[in-house]
């Protein structure tokens, strides 16, 4: 029978994104692959550097299943690690550079990191994290020429590590496309992060899906405004290389640097949370350099309002709204633009463009369903259900957390926890987050984690945290606090100072409201009431 034809080495090779670099270096060896400040690397050099890194790590015993963590902004070392580490069959663990020492220590220990590549800028927080570990990993210092100096924490510099490696090293690659490729920590809805595990097949496919969705090609120049540590840069770390485009690294998101890069390097694409769009719109006039080509911008998180879309278009940007999660390798759905939308007025067009949309080409299926049964809801634009995803671009599961993995995959779907409606035109539109996650500047903040911190303040009797809309950050944490009768004169600033001492700064409430909390008859705090209150608060003067 036809189905009995065997699979063999000639007709089956495990899918994996490392192959993109091999091909780009083979086909376009002299094309500029990476720009960073004054430096530029061709694809021949990019591949050689990645092979050197893989070789040097292998000589130190790093191999299949071992975890290599990286604490760095968008610099070439982190991009190179996205190829060198998976090429060994090892697991890449990009760390969020905004985290506090306790959380970094948790990630390193929970993920079993054997090596940590760390940028000098973050030496203080990394040093404090390492001090919490009984068995710290091997530390390699990244001294980036475009970054500030910092304390040396390791015995070896990144450039010295590369010098040890073989530029012709034959990396083994994955044995199976289901092998773990990366470990990404997401705060989810609890204080302890969950470790999301990616596989080679998913990374390969999602990268190609992004290339199709954003129309990437050999002439594309991608500016790294989205953190590479976030969902492996939404897999654009591999998507840009898949088409042999150019990566332009950027240590920090600064409107002046972004506009300058667009002009100097003729940037064609960039990604970012809505806060990045707002930064560009409200940049000083002197920073807003004019350019004569369209720049595609992909954004996720809170949907961009019509005023943002109009302002971005006036500057020369074309906005595409994406939706996804760490568990889906970043983008899973896209608000695919329909020709008929050109005839709509700006408000109606923005309303259509702000929806979470339809499945990416590489996502197998999407639905809005009943979270208890998995049955799809009617496509009537009004019935509320949970966004559910299915396909090869969904995580393997949560590291050492079988209960959370089983819950996430109930009924044969990945449950996002986001509540949405399904429109007759098959586009989905998110209405609320069932997990009470606050997304500030593209970063997830667990309301439970912040509440736990608030309860540790000696004057706090009750606390609840919800999202408050913010023009710059999309959302910020808003704390509602009931003080103990004997608390004395506790100010909002005192509450914020307490939180700042125990949390990463982006998790600290920017607004504190004192008073009794609304509750149900059974004593449950009514967060939906608090959300409405937070939305109605007057803006700070």
Coordinates of C-alpha atoms in Angstrom, one line a residue:
X1 CA 0.0 0.0 0.0
X2 CA 1.0 3.6 -0.6
X3 CA 1.0 4.4 3.2
X4 CA 3.6 1.6 3.8
X5 CA 6.4 3.5 2.1
X6 CA 9.1 3.9 4.7
X7 CA 10.6 7.1 6.1
X8 CA 14.4 7.3 5.7
X9 CA 17.3 9.7 5.8
X10 CA 16.7 10.7 2.2
X11 CA 13.1 11.8 2.6
X12 CA 12.9 12.9 6.1
X13 CA 15.0 15.4 8.1
X14 CA 13.9 17.0 11.4
X15 CA 12.6 20.5 10.9
X16 CA 14.6 23.1 12.9
X17 CA 15.4 26.8 12.5
X18 CA 19.2 26.4 12.7
X19 CA 19.0 25.2 9.0
X20 CA 18.0 28.8 8.1
X21 CA 21.4 30.1 9.0
X22 CA 23.1 27.3 7.1
X23 CA 21.2 28.1 4.0
X24 CA 21.6 31.9 4.2
X25 CA 25.4 31.5 4.6
X26 CA 25.5 29.1 1.6
X27 CA 23.4 31.2 -0.7
X28 CA 24.2 34.8 0.4
X29 CA 27.6 34.5 2.2
X30 CA 28.6 38.2 1.6
X31 CA 25.2 39.7 2.4
X32 CA 25.1 41.8 5.6
X33 CA 23.3 39.6 8.2
X34 CA 23.7 41.6 11.4
X35 CA 24.3 45.3 12.1
X36 CA 25.2 46.5 15.6
X37 CA 26.4 50.1 16.1
X38 CA 29.7 50.4 14.1
X39 CA 29.9 46.7 13.4
X40 CA 28.4 44.6 10.5
X41 CA 28.6 40.9 10.0
X42 CA 28.0 39.0 6.7
X43 CA 26.1 35.7 6.7
X44 CA 29.4 33.9 6.3
X45 CA 30.7 35.6 9.5
X46 CA 27.4 35.1 11.3
X47 CA 27.5 31.4 10.7
X48 CA 31.2 31.2 11.7
X49 CA 30.5 33.0 14.9
X50 CA 27.6 30.7 15.8
X51 CA 29.7 27.7 15.0
X52 CA 32.5 29.0 17.2
X53 CA 30.1 29.5 20.1
X54 CA 28.6 26.0 19.7
X55 CA 32.1 24.5 19.5
X56 CA 33.3 26.3 22.6
X57 CA 30.2 25.3 24.6
X58 CA 30.6 21.7 23.4
X59 CA 34.2 21.7 24.7
X60 CA 32.9 22.6 28.1
X61 CA 30.6 19.6 28.1
X62 CA 27.4 21.3 26.9
X63 CA 25.2 18.9 24.8
X64 CA 21.8 17.5 24.3
X65 CA 19.2 18.7 26.9
X66 CA 21.6 21.0 28.7
X67 CA 20.3 24.5 29.4
X68 CA 22.3 27.7 28.5
X69 CA 20.8 30.9 29.9
X70 CA 21.4 34.4 28.4
X71 CA 20.8 37.7 30.2
X72 CA 21.3 40.3 27.5
X73 CA 19.5 43.0 25.5
X74 CA 19.2 42.8 21.7
X75 CA 22.9 42.3 21.0
X76 CA 24.6 39.9 18.5
X77 CA 25.6 37.5 21.3
X78 CA 22.0 36.7 22.1
X79 CA 21.1 36.4 18.4
X80 CA 24.1 34.0 17.9
X81 CA 23.0 31.9 20.9
X82 CA 19.6 31.4 19.1
X83 CA 21.5 29.2 16.6
X84 CA 24.5 27.9 18.5
X85 CA 22.7 26.4 21.5
X86 CA 19.9 24.6 19.6
X87 CA 22.5 23.4 17.1
X88 CA 24.0 21.4 19.9
X89 CA 20.7 19.9 20.8
X90 CA 20.9 22.0 24.0
X91 CA 18.1 24.3 25.3
X92 CA 18.3 28.1 25.1
X93 CA 16.9 30.1 28.1
X94 CA 16.7 33.8 27.3
X95 CA 16.1 35.7 30.5
X96 CA 13.9 38.8 30.9
X97 CA 16.3 41.6 31.6
X98 CA 13.7 43.4 33.7
X99 CA 13.4 40.7 36.3
X100 CA 14.5 41.0 40.0
X101 CA 17.3 38.8 41.5
X102 CA 14.9 36.4 43.2
X103 CA 13.1 35.6 40.0
X104 CA 16.3 35.3 38.0
X105 CA 17.6 32.9 40.6
X106 CA 14.4 30.9 40.4
X107 CA 14.7 30.6 36.6
X108 CA 18.3 29.6 36.6
X109 CA 17.7 26.9 39.3
X110 CA 14.4 25.6 38.0
X111 CA 15.7 25.5 34.4
X112 CA 19.0 23.8 35.4
X113 CA 21.2 26.3 33.6
X114 CA 24.7 25.0 33.2
X115 CA 26.0 28.2 31.5
X116 CA 25.0 31.8 31.8
X117 CA 26.0 34.4 29.3
X118 CA 25.4 37.8 30.9
X119 CA 25.8 41.4 29.6
X120 CA 27.9 43.7 31.7
X121 CA 25.0 46.2 32.1
X122 CA 23.1 43.7 34.3
X123 CA 26.0 42.7 36.6
X124 CA 24.4 44.0 39.8
X125 CA 21.1 42.1 39.5
X126 CA 22.8 39.0 38.1
X127 CA 25.4 39.0 40.9
X128 CA 22.6 39.2 43.5
X129 CA 20.8 36.3 41.7
X130 CA 23.9 34.2 41.7
X131 CA 24.4 34.7 45.4
X132 CA 21.1 32.9 46.0
X133 CA 22.2 29.7 44.2
X134 CA 23.9 26.8 45.9
X135 CA 25.5 25.7 42.6
X136 CA 25.8 28.7 40.2
X137 CA 26.3 28.0 36.4
X138 CA 29.4 28.8 34.5
X139 CA 29.3 32.6 33.9
X140 CA 30.5 34.2 30.7
X141 CA 30.6 38.0 30.5
X142 CA 29.3 39.8 27.4
X143 CA 31.3 43.1 27.0
X144 CA 29.3 44.8 24.3
X145 CA 31.0 47.7 22.6
X146 CA 27.7 49.6 22.4
X147 CA 26.9 49.1 26.1
X148 CA 28.1 50.5 29.4
X149 CA 31.0 48.9 31.3
X150 CA 30.2 46.6 34.2
X151 CA 31.6 44.3 36.8
X152 CA 33.1 41.1 35.6
X153 CA 31.3 38.1 37.1
X154 CA 32.8 35.2 35.2
X155 CA 36.2 33.9 34.4
X156 CA 35.8 34.4 30.7
X157 CA 34.6 37.0 28.2
X158 CA 32.3 36.2 25.4
X159 CA 34.8 37.2 22.7
X160 CA 37.4 35.0 24.3
X161 CA 35.0 32.1 24.3
X162 CA 34.3 32.6 20.6
X163 CA 38.1 32.7 20.0
X164 CA 38.4 29.2 21.4
X165 CA 35.7 27.8 19.1
X166 CA 36.1 26.2 15.6
X167 CA 34.4 28.2 12.8
X168 CA 34.0 25.0 10.9
X169 CA 32.5 23.0 13.8
X170 CA 30.0 20.4 12.6
X171 CA 27.1 20.9 15.0
X172 CA 25.0 17.8 15.6
X173 CA 21.6 19.4 15.4
X174 CA 18.4 17.9 17.0
X175 CA 17.8 14.1 16.8
X176 CA 14.1 14.8 16.6
X177 CA 12.1 17.9 15.7
X178 CA 10.2 17.4 18.9
X179 CA 13.4 17.9 21.0
X180 CA 13.4 20.8 23.3
X181 CA 14.9 24.0 21.8
X182 CA 14.2 26.8 24.2
X183 CA 12.9 27.5 27.7
X184 CA 10.9 30.7 28.2
X185 CA 9.6 31.8 31.6
X186 CA 6.3 33.5 31.8
X187 CA 4.8 34.9 35.0
X188 CA 1.3 33.7 34.1
X189 CA -1.1 34.1 37.0
X190 CA 1.1 33.1 39.8
X191 CA 4.2 34.5 41.5
X192 CA 6.4 31.7 40.4
X193 CA 7.1 31.8 36.7
X194 CA 6.2 28.8 34.5
X195 CA 8.8 27.4 32.1
X196 CA 7.4 27.2 28.6
X197 CA 9.3 24.6 26.5
X198 CA 9.6 25.1 22.7
X199 CA 10.5 22.4 20.2
X200 CA 12.5 22.7 16.9
X201 CA 9.5 22.0 14.7
X202 CA 7.4 24.7 16.2
X203 CA 10.2 27.3 16.0
X204 CA 10.8 26.4 12.3
X205 CA 7.1 26.7 11.4
X206 CA 6.3 29.8 13.4
X207 CA 9.3 31.6 11.9
X208 CA 8.0 30.8 8.4
X209 CA 4.5 31.9 9.4
X210 CA 5.9 35.3 10.5
X211 CA 7.9 35.6 7.2
X212 CA 4.7 35.0 5.2
X213 CA 2.5 37.3 7.4
X214 CA 4.8 40.3 7.4
X215 CA 6.0 39.8 3.8
X216 CA 9.7 39.3 4.7
X217 CA 12.1 38.9 1.8
X218 CA 15.8 39.1 1.0
X219 CA 15.7 42.9 1.0
X220 CA 14.0 43.1 4.4
X221 CA 15.8 45.0 7.1
X222 CA 14.5 44.1 10.6
X223 CA 15.1 46.5 13.5
X224 CA 15.2 44.8 16.9
X225 CA 12.8 46.9 19.0
X226 CA 11.1 43.7 20.3
X227 CA 13.1 42.0 23.0
X228 CA 14.7 38.8 21.8
X229 CA 14.1 37.3 25.2
X230 CA 10.4 37.6 24.7
X231 CA 9.1 34.4 22.9
X232 CA 12.6 34.2 21.3
X233 CA 11.7 37.6 19.7
X234 CA 8.4 36.2 18.5
X235 CA 10.6 33.8 16.4
X236 CA 11.8 36.7 14.2
X237 CA 15.3 35.7 15.4
X238 CA 14.9 32.9 12.9
X239 CA 12.3 34.4 10.5
X240 CA 14.6 37.2 9.3
X241 CA 17.5 34.7 8.7
X242 CA 15.1 32.3 6.8
X243 CA 14.7 35.0 4.1
X244 CA 18.4 36.1 4.4
X245 CA 17.3 39.6 5.6
X246 CA 19.3 41.9 7.8
X247 CA 19.1 42.0 11.6
X248 CA 19.7 45.5 13.1
X249 CA 20.4 45.1 16.8
X250 CA 19.3 47.8 19.3
X251 CA 20.2 47.7 22.9
X252 CA 17.4 49.9 24.1
X253 CA 14.1 51.3 22.7
X254 CA 14.7 54.9 22.1
X255 CA 12.7 56.9 19.5
X256 CA 15.7 58.9 18.3
X257 CA 17.7 55.7 17.8
X258 CA 14.8 54.0 16.0
X259 CA 14.2 56.9 13.5
X260 CA 17.9 57.2 12.9
X261 CA 18.2 53.4 12.2
X262 CA 15.2 53.6 9.8
X263 CA 16.9 56.3 7.8
X264 CA 20.5 55.0 8.0
X265 CA 19.7 51.3 7.3
X266 CA 16.4 51.7 5.4
X267 CA 14.6 49.5 8.0
X268 CA 11.6 47.8 6.5
X269 CA 10.2 46.0 9.6
X270 CA 10.0 46.2 13.3
X271 CA 7.8 44.7 16.1
X272 CA 6.8 45.9 19.5
X273 CA 4.1 46.4 22.1
X274 CA 1.7 49.4 21.8
X275 CA 4.0 51.4 24.1
X276 CA 6.6 51.4 21.3
X277 CA 4.1 52.8 18.9
X278 CA 3.2 55.5 21.4
X279 CA 6.9 56.4 21.9
X280 CA 7.3 56.9 18.2
X281 CA 4.2 59.0 17.9
X282 CA 5.1 61.2 20.9
X283 CA 8.8 61.5 20.2
X284 CA 10.3 65.0 20.2
X285 CA 10.1 66.7 16.8
X286 CA 13.9 66.7 16.5
X287 CA 13.9 62.9 16.7
X288 CA 11.2 62.3 14.1
X289 CA 13.4 61.9 11.0
X290 CA 11.5 61.7 7.7
X291 CA 11.9 58.6 5.5
X292 CA 10.5 57.8 2.0
X293 CA 9.5 54.2 2.3
X294 CA 6.8 52.3 4.3
X295 CA 7.9 50.5 7.4
X296 CA 5.8 47.6 8.5
X297 CA 5.1 47.4 12.3
X298 CA 3.7 44.4 14.0
X299 CA 2.2 45.0 17.4
X300 CA 0.5 42.8 20.0
X301 CA -1.0 43.1 23.4
X302 CA -3.6 45.8 23.7
X303 CA -5.2 46.7 20.4
X304 CA -4.1 50.0 18.9
X305 CA -6.9 52.6 18.9
X306 CA -7.8 54.5 15.8
X307 CA -5.8 57.6 16.9
X308 CA -2.6 55.5 17.2
X309 CA -3.2 53.8 13.8
X310 CA -3.8 57.2 12.1
X311 CA -0.7 58.8 13.8
X312 CA 1.5 55.9 12.8
X313 CA 0.3 56.0 9.2
X314 CA 1.0 59.7 9.1
X315 CA 4.6 59.0 10.1
X316 CA 5.0 56.3 7.3
X317 CA 4.3 53.1 9.2
X318 CA 1.9 50.3 8.3
X319 CA 0.5 48.6 11.4
X320 CA -0.5 45.0 11.7
X321 CA -2.1 43.6 14.8
X322 CA -1.0 40.1 16.0
X323 CA -2.1 38.0 18.9
X324 CA -0.4 35.2 20.7
X325 CA 1.3 34.1 23.9
X326 CA 4.6 32.7 25.1
X327 CA 3.0 29.3 24.8
X328 CA 2.3 29.8 21.1
X329 CA 5.8 31.0 20.1
X330 CA 4.5 34.5 20.0
X331 CA 2.1 35.3 17.1
X332 CA -0.7 32.8 16.6
X333 CA -3.3 34.9 14.9
X334 CA -3.2 38.0 12.6
X335 CA -5.7 40.6 11.8
X336 CA -5.3 40.0 8.1
X337 CA -6.3 43.2 6.2
X338 CA -9.2 42.9 3.8
X339 CA -9.4 45.0 0.7
X340 CA -12.9 46.2 1.6
X341 CA -11.5 47.9 4.7
X342 CA -9.9 50.6 2.5
X343 CA -13.4 52.0 1.9
X344 CA -14.1 52.4 5.7
X345 CA -13.6 55.6 7.6
X346 CA -10.7 55.6 10.0
X347 CA -12.7 54.7 13.1
X348 CA -14.4 51.7 11.5
X349 CA -11.2 50.6 9.8
X350 CA -9.3 50.8 13.1
X351 CA -12.1 48.8 14.8
X352 CA -11.7 46.1 12.2
X353 CA -7.9 46.2 12.4
X354 CA -7.8 46.1 16.2
X355 CA -9.3 42.6 16.4
X356 CA -7.1 39.6 17.1
X357 CA -8.1 38.2 13.8
X358 CA -7.6 34.8 12.1
X359 CA -5.1 32.0 12.4
X360 CA -1.6 32.4 11.1
X361 CA -0.8 30.2 8.1
X362 CA 1.2 27.8 10.3
X363 CA -1.4 27.5 13.1
X364 CA -3.5 24.4 12.6
X365 CA -6.7 25.7 14.2
X366 CA -8.2 28.3 16.4
X367 CA -11.6 28.7 18.0
X368 CA -13.5 30.6 20.7
X369 CA -14.9 27.9 22.9
X370 CA -16.6 26.9 26.1
X371 CA -13.7 26.5 28.6
X372 CA -15.6 23.7 30.4
X373 CA -16.5 21.6 27.4
X374 CA -14.2 22.7 24.6
X375 CA -17.3 23.2 22.3
X376 CA -17.1 26.2 20.0
X377 CA -19.3 29.2 20.6
X378 CA -21.6 30.7 17.9
X379 CA -19.8 33.1 15.5
X380 CA -22.2 35.9 16.3
X381 CA -19.9 38.5 17.7
X382 CA -21.6 38.5 21.1
X383 CA -21.2 35.1 22.7
X384 CA -18.3 35.1 25.1
X385 CA -15.8 32.2 25.1
X386 CA -12.2 31.3 25.6
X387 CA -9.6 31.6 22.8
X388 CA -8.2 28.1 22.1
X389 CA -5.4 27.2 19.8
X390 CA -4.1 24.0 18.3
X391 CA -1.2 23.0 16.1
X392 CA 2.5 22.5 15.8
X393 CA 3.3 26.0 16.9
X394 CA 2.1 25.3 20.5
X395 CA 4.6 24.6 23.3
X396 CA 5.5 21.1 24.4
X397 CA 4.3 22.0 27.9
X398 CA 5.4 23.6 31.2
X399 CA 8.7 22.3 32.6
X400 CA 8.2 20.1 35.6
X401 CA 4.6 21.2 36.0
X402 CA 2.4 18.4 34.8
X403 CA -0.8 19.8 36.4
X404 CA -0.5 23.1 34.7
X405 CA 0.3 21.4 31.4
X406 CA -2.7 19.1 31.6
X407 CA -5.0 22.0 32.4
X408 CA -3.6 24.1 29.5
X409 CA -4.3 21.3 27.0
X410 CA -7.8 20.2 28.2
X411 CA -10.2 19.0 25.5
X412 CA -7.3 18.8 22.9
X413 CA -6.9 22.6 22.7
X414 CA -4.4 25.0 24.3
X415 CA -6.5 27.2 26.6
X416 CA -5.2 30.8 26.4
X417 CA -7.3 32.1 29.3
X418 CA -8.4 35.1 27.2
X419 CA -12.1 35.7 26.7
X420 CA -13.3 36.7 23.3
X421 CA -16.2 36.8 20.8
X422 CA -16.2 35.1 17.4
X423 CA -17.4 37.3 14.6
X424 CA -19.4 36.1 11.5
X425 CA -16.4 36.9 9.3
X426 CA -14.3 34.4 11.4
X427 CA -12.3 37.1 13.1
X428 CA -11.9 36.8 16.9
X429 CA -12.0 39.8 19.3
X430 CA -10.7 39.6 22.8
X431 CA -13.0 41.2 25.4
X432 CA -11.3 40.4 28.8
X433 CA -8.5 38.3 30.4
X434 CA -9.9 35.6 32.6
X435 CA -6.5 35.3 34.3
X436 CA -6.4 38.9 35.4
X437 CA -3.0 39.4 33.8
X438 CA -1.9 43.0 33.4
X439 CA 0.1 43.7 30.3
X440 CA 2.4 46.8 30.8
X441 CA 4.7 47.7 28.0
X442 CA 4.4 44.2 26.6
X443 CA 5.3 42.5 29.9
X444 CA 3.0 40.3 31.8
X445 CA 2.3 41.2 35.5
X446 CA 0.5 38.8 37.7
X447 CA -2.0 40.5 39.9
X448 CA -1.7 37.8 42.5
X449 CA 2.0 38.3 42.8
X450 CA 1.6 42.0 43.4
X451 CA -1.2 41.4 45.8
X452 CA 1.0 39.0 47.8
X453 CA 3.6 41.7 48.0
X454 CA 1.0 44.2 49.2
X455 CA -0.2 41.9 51.9
X456 CA 3.3 41.8 53.3
X457 CA 3.1 45.5 54.1
X458 CA 2.4 45.7 57.9
X459 CA -0.3 48.3 57.4
X460 CA -2.3 46.5 54.7
X461 CA -5.4 44.5 55.7
X462 CA -6.8 43.8 52.2
X463 CA -5.6 44.3 48.7
X464 CA -6.6 43.8 45.1
X465 CA -4.8 44.7 41.9
X466 CA -6.3 45.3 38.5
X467 CA -5.2 46.8 35.2
X468 CA -5.6 50.6 34.7
X469 CA -5.5 51.9 31.1
X470 CA -2.4 53.9 30.4
X471 CA -1.7 56.0 27.3
X472 CA 2.1 55.1 27.3
X473 CA 2.3 51.6 28.6
X474 CA -1.1 50.2 27.5
X475 CA -1.9 49.2 31.1
X476 CA -0.3 49.6 34.5
X477 CA -1.0 47.9 37.8
X478 CA -3.6 49.8 40.0
X479 CA -3.8 48.7 43.7
X480 CA -6.9 49.0 45.8
X481 CA -5.9 48.8 49.5
X482 CA -7.8 48.6 52.8
X483 CA -5.6 49.6 55.7
X484 CA -5.6 48.1 59.1
X485 CA -7.4 50.2 61.8
X486 CA -4.1 50.8 63.5
X487 CA -2.0 51.3 60.4
X488 CA -1.5 55.0 61.0
X489 CA -0.6 57.4 58.2
X490 CA 0.3 55.1 55.3
X491 CA 0.6 56.9 52.0
X492 CA 0.4 55.7 48.4
X493 CA 4.1 56.5 48.0
X494 CA 4.9 54.3 51.0
X495 CA 3.0 51.4 49.4
X496 CA 4.9 51.9 46.1
X497 CA 8.2 52.1 47.9
X498 CA 7.5 48.8 49.7
X499 CA 6.6 47.1 46.4
X500 CA 9.6 48.5 44.7
X501 CA 11.8 46.8 47.3
X502 CA 10.3 43.3 46.6
X503 CA 9.2 43.4 42.9
X504 CA 10.7 44.2 39.5
X505 CA 9.9 47.9 38.9
X506 CA 7.5 47.3 36.0
X507 CA 5.3 45.3 38.4
X508 CA 5.0 48.1 41.0
X509 CA 1.5 49.7 41.1
X510 CA 1.6 53.2 39.6
X511 CA -1.8 54.0 41.3
X512 CA -2.9 53.2 44.9
X513 CA -6.5 53.8 46.0
X514 CA -7.4 53.4 49.7
X515 CA -10.8 52.3 50.9
X516 CA -13.1 49.3 51.4
X517 CA -13.1 46.7 48.6
X518 CA -16.4 45.7 46.9
X519 CA -17.3 42.0 47.6
X520 CA -19.9 39.4 46.8
X521 CA -22.1 37.9 49.4
X522 CA -19.6 35.1 49.8
X523 CA -16.8 37.6 50.5
X524 CA -15.1 37.4 47.0
X525 CA -13.6 40.7 45.9
X526 CA -15.4 42.0 42.8
X527 CA -12.5 42.8 40.5
X528 CA -14.8 43.8 37.6
X529 CA -16.0 46.7 39.8
X530 CA -12.5 47.7 40.6
X531 CA -11.6 47.6 36.9
X532 CA -14.4 50.0 36.1
X533 CA -13.2 52.2 39.0
X534 CA -9.7 52.2 37.7
X535 CA -10.8 53.1 34.2
X536 CA -12.7 56.1 35.6
X537 CA -9.9 57.5 37.7
X538 CA -8.8 61.0 36.6
X539 CA -5.4 61.2 35.0
X540 CA -2.5 62.4 37.2
X541 CA -1.8 66.1 36.7

